[in-house]
PDB file of C-alpha atoms in Angstrom:
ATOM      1  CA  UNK A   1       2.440 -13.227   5.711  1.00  0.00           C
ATOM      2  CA  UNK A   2       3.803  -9.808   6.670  1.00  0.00           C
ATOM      3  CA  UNK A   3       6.618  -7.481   5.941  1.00  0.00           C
ATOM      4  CA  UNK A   4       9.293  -5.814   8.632  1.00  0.00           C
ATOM      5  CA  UNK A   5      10.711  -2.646   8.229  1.00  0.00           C
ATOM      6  CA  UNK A   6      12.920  -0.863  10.273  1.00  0.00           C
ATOM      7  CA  UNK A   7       9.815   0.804  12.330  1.00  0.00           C
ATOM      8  CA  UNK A   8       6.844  -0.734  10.865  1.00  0.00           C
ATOM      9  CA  UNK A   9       5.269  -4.198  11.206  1.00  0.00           C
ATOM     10  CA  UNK A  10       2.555  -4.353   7.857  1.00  0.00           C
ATOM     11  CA  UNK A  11       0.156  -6.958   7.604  1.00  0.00           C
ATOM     12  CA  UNK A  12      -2.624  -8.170   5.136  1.00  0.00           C
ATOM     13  CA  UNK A  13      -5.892  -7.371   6.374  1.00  0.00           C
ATOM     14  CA  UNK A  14      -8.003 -10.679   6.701  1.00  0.00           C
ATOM     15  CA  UNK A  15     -11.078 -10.870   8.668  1.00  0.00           C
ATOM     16  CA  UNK A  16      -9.136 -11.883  12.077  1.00  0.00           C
ATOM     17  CA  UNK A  17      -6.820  -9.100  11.397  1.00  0.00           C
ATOM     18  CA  UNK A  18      -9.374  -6.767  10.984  1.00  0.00           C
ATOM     19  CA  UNK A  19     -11.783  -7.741  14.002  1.00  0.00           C
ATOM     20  CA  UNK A  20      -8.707  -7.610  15.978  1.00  0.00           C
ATOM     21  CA  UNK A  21      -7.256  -3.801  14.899  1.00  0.00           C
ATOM     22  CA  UNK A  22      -9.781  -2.297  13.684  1.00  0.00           C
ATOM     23  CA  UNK A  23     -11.008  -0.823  17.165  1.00  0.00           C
ATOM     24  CA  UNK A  24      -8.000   0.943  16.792  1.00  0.00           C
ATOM     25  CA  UNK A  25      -8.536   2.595  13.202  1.00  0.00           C
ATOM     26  CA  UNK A  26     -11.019   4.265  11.424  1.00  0.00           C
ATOM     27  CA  UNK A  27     -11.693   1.976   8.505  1.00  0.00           C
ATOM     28  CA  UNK A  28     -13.114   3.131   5.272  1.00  0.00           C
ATOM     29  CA  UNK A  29     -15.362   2.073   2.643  1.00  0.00           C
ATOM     30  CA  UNK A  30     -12.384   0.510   0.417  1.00  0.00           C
ATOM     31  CA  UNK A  31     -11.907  -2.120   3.567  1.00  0.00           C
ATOM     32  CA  UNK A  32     -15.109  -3.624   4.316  1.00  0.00           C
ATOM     33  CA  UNK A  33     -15.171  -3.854   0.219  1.00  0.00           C
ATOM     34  CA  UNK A  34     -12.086  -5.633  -0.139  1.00  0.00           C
ATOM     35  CA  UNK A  35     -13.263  -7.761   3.051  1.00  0.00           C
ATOM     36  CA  UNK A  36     -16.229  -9.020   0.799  1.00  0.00           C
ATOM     37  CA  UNK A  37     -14.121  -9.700  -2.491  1.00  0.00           C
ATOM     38  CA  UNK A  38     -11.881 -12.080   0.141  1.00  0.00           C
ATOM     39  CA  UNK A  39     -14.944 -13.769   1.119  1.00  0.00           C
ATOM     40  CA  UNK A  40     -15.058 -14.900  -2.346  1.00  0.00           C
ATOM     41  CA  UNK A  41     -11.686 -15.211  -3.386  1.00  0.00           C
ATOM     42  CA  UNK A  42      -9.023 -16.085  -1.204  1.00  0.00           C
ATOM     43  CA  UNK A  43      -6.252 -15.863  -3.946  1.00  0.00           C
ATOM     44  CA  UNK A  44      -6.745 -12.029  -3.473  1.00  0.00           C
ATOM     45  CA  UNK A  45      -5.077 -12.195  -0.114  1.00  0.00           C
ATOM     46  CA  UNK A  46      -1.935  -9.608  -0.214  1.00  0.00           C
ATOM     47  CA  UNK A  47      -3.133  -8.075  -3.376  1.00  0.00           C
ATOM     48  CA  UNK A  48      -5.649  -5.414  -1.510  1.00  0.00           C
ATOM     49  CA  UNK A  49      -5.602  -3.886   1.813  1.00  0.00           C
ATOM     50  CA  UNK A  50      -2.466  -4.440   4.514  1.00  0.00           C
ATOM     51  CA  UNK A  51      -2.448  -2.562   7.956  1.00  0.00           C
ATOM     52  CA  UNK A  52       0.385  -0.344   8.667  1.00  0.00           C
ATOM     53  CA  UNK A  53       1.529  -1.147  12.008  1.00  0.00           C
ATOM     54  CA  UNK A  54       4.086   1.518  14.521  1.00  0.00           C
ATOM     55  CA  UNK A  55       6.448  -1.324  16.093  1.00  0.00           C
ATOM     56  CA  UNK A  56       6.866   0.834  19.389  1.00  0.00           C
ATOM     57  CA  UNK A  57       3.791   0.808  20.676  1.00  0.00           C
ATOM     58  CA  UNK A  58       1.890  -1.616  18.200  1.00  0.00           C
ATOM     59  CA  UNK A  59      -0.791   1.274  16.908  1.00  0.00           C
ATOM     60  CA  UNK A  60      -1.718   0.906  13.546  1.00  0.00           C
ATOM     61  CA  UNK A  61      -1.314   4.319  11.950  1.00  0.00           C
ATOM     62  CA  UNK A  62      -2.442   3.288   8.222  1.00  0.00           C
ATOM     63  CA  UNK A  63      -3.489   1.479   5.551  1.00  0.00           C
ATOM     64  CA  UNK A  64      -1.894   0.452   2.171  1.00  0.00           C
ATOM     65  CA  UNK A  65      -2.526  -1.670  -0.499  1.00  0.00           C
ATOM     66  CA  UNK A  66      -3.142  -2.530  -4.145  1.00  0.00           C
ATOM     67  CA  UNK A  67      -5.940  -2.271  -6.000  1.00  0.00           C
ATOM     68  CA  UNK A  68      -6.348  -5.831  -7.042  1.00  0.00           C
ATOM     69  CA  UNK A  69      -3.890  -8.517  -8.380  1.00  0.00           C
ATOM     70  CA  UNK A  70      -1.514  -8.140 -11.088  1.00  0.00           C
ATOM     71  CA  UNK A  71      -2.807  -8.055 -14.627  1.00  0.00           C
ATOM     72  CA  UNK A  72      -1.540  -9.724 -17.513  1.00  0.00           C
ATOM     73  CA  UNK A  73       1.342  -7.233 -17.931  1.00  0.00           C
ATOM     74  CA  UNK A  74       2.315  -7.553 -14.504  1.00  0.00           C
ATOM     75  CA  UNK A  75       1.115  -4.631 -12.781  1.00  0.00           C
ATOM     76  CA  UNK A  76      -0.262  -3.372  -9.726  1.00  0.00           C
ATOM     77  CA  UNK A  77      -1.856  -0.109  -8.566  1.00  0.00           C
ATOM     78  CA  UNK A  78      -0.807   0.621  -5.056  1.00  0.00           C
ATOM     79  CA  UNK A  79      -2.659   3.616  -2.625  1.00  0.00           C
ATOM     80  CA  UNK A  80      -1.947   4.503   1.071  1.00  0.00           C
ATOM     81  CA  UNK A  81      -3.032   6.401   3.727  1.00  0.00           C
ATOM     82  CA  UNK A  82      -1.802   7.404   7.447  1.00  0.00           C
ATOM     83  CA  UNK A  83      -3.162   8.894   9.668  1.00  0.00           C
ATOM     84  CA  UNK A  84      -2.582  12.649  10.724  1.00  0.00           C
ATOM     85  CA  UNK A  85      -0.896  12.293  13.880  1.00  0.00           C
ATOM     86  CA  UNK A  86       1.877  10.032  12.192  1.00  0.00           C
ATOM     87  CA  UNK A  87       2.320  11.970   8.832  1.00  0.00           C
ATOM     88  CA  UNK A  88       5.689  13.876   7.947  1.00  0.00           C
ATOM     89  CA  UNK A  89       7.747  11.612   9.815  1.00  0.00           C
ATOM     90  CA  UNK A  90       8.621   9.397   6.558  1.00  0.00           C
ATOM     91  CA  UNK A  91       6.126   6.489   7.598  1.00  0.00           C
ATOM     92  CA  UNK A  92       4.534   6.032   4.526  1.00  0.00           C
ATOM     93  CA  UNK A  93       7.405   6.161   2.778  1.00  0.00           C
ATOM     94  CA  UNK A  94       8.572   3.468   4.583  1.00  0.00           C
ATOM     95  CA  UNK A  95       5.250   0.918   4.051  1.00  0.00           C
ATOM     96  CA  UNK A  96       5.347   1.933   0.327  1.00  0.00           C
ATOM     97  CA  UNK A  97       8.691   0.893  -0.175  1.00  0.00           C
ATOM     98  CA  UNK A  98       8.066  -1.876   1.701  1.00  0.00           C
ATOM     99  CA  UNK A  99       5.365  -3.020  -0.053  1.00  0.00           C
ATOM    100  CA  UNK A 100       6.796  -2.421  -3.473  1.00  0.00           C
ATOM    101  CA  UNK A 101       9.656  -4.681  -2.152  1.00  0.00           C
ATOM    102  CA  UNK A 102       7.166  -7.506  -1.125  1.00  0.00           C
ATOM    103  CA  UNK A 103       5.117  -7.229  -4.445  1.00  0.00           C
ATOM    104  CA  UNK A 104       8.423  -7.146  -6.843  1.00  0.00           C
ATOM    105  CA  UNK A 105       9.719 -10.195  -4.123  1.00  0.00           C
ATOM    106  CA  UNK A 106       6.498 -12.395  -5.041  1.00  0.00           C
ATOM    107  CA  UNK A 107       7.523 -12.925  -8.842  1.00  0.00           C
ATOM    108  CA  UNK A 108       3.671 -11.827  -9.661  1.00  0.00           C
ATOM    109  CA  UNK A 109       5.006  -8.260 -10.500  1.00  0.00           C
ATOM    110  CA  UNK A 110       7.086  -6.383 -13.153  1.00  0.00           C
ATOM    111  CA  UNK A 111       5.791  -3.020 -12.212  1.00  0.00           C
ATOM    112  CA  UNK A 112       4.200  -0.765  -9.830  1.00  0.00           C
ATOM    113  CA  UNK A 113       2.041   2.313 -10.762  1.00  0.00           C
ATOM    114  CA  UNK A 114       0.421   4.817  -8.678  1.00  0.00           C
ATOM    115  CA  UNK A 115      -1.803   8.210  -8.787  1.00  0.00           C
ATOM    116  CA  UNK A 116      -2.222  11.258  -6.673  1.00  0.00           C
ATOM    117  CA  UNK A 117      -3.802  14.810  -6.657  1.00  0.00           C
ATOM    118  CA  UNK A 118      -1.328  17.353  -8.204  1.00  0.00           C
ATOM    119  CA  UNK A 119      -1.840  19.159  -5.371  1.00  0.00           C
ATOM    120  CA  UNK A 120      -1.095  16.280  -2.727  1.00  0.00           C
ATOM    121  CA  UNK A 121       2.447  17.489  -2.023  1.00  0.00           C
ATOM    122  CA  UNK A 122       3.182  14.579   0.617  1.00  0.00           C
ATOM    123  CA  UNK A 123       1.820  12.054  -1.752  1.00  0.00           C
ATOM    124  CA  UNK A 124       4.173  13.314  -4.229  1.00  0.00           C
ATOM    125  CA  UNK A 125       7.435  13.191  -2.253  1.00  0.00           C
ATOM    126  CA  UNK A 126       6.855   9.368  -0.782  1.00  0.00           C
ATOM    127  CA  UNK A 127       6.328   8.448  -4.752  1.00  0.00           C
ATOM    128  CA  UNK A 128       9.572  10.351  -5.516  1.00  0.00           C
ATOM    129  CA  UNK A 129      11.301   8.726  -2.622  1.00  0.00           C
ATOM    130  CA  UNK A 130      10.301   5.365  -3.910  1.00  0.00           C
ATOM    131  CA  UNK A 131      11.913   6.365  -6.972  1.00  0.00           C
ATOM    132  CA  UNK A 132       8.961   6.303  -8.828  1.00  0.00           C
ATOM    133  CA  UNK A 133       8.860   8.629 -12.278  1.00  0.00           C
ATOM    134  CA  UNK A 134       5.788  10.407 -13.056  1.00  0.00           C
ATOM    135  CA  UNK A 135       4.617   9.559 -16.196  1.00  0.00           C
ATOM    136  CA  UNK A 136       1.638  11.793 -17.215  1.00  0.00           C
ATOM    137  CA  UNK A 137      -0.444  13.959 -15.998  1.00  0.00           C
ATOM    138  CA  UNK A 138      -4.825  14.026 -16.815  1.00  0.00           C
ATOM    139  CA  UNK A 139      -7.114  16.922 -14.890  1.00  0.00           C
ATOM    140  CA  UNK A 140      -5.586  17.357 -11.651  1.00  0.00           C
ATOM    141  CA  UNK A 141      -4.248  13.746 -11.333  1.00  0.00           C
ATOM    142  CA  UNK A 142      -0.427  12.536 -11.461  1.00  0.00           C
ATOM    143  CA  UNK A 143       0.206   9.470 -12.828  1.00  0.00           C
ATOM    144  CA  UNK A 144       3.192   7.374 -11.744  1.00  0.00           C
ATOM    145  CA  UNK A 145       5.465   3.866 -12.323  1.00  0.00           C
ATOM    146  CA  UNK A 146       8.217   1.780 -11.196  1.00  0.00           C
ATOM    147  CA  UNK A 147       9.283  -1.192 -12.770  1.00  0.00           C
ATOM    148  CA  UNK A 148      11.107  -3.751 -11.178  1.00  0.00           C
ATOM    149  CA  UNK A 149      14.835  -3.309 -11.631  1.00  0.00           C
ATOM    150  CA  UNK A 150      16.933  -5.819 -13.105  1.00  0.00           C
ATOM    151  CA  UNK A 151      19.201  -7.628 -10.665  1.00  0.00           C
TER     152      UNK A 151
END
């Protein structure tokens, strides 16, 4: 399992994909968690953490993910992150879209939602690129969806 975009390679992190790229990332908390939950339930494969992956030189330069399988109404939560030296060159953009792509693709999913800091800028422009709509607002958190268009 893995999803191609035009400069990204992104793949679901498992334990062999993490013992063999995480020398090259700085993994957080949210990783090693999700590690444990796939010890004990393979079905959550795909539905957490995925590495983003630069094609050129084969440096991964994020992470992305969802925050758990889709509920009953057929929804995920997805986050990202990449890293500083490969921000504002329309990376993450690229992984969110393609991971909204993959999740809408697996017939598991009717819609996407997402949250950021009203003050995370960058955040804000990949969601608007992805075409998601912001659909509230709580504190100093955005809230955000995309449903799966009809085809």
């Amino acid at each position: 399992m893995e999803i191609n975009t035009e400069r990204l390679l992104i793949v679901p992190c498992t334990l062999e994909n993490y013992y063999k790229l995480s020398n090259q990332y700085d993994t957080g908390p949210h990783i090693e968690m999700y590690l444990e939950q796939l010890k004990r339930d393979s079905s959550v494969e795909g539905w957490g953490v995925w590495f983003v992956i630069l094609r050129e030189n084969n440096q991964v330069i994020g992470d992305i993910g969802f925050k758990g399988k889709p509920n009953d109404q057929k929804t995920v939560e997805i986050g990202y992150g990449i890293i500083p030296t490969a921000q504002n060159q329309g990376f993450a953009t690229e992984a969110v879209q393609g991971l909204i792509d993959w999740a809408f693709s697996s017939g598991q999913v009717e819609k996407v939602i997402a949250e950021c800091l009203e003050d995370n800028v960058a955040s804000i422009r990949v969601l608007e690129k992805v075409r998601m709509e912001r659909t509230s607002a709580k504190g100093e958190m955005l809230y955000w969806e995309l449903e799966k268009p009809f085809k």
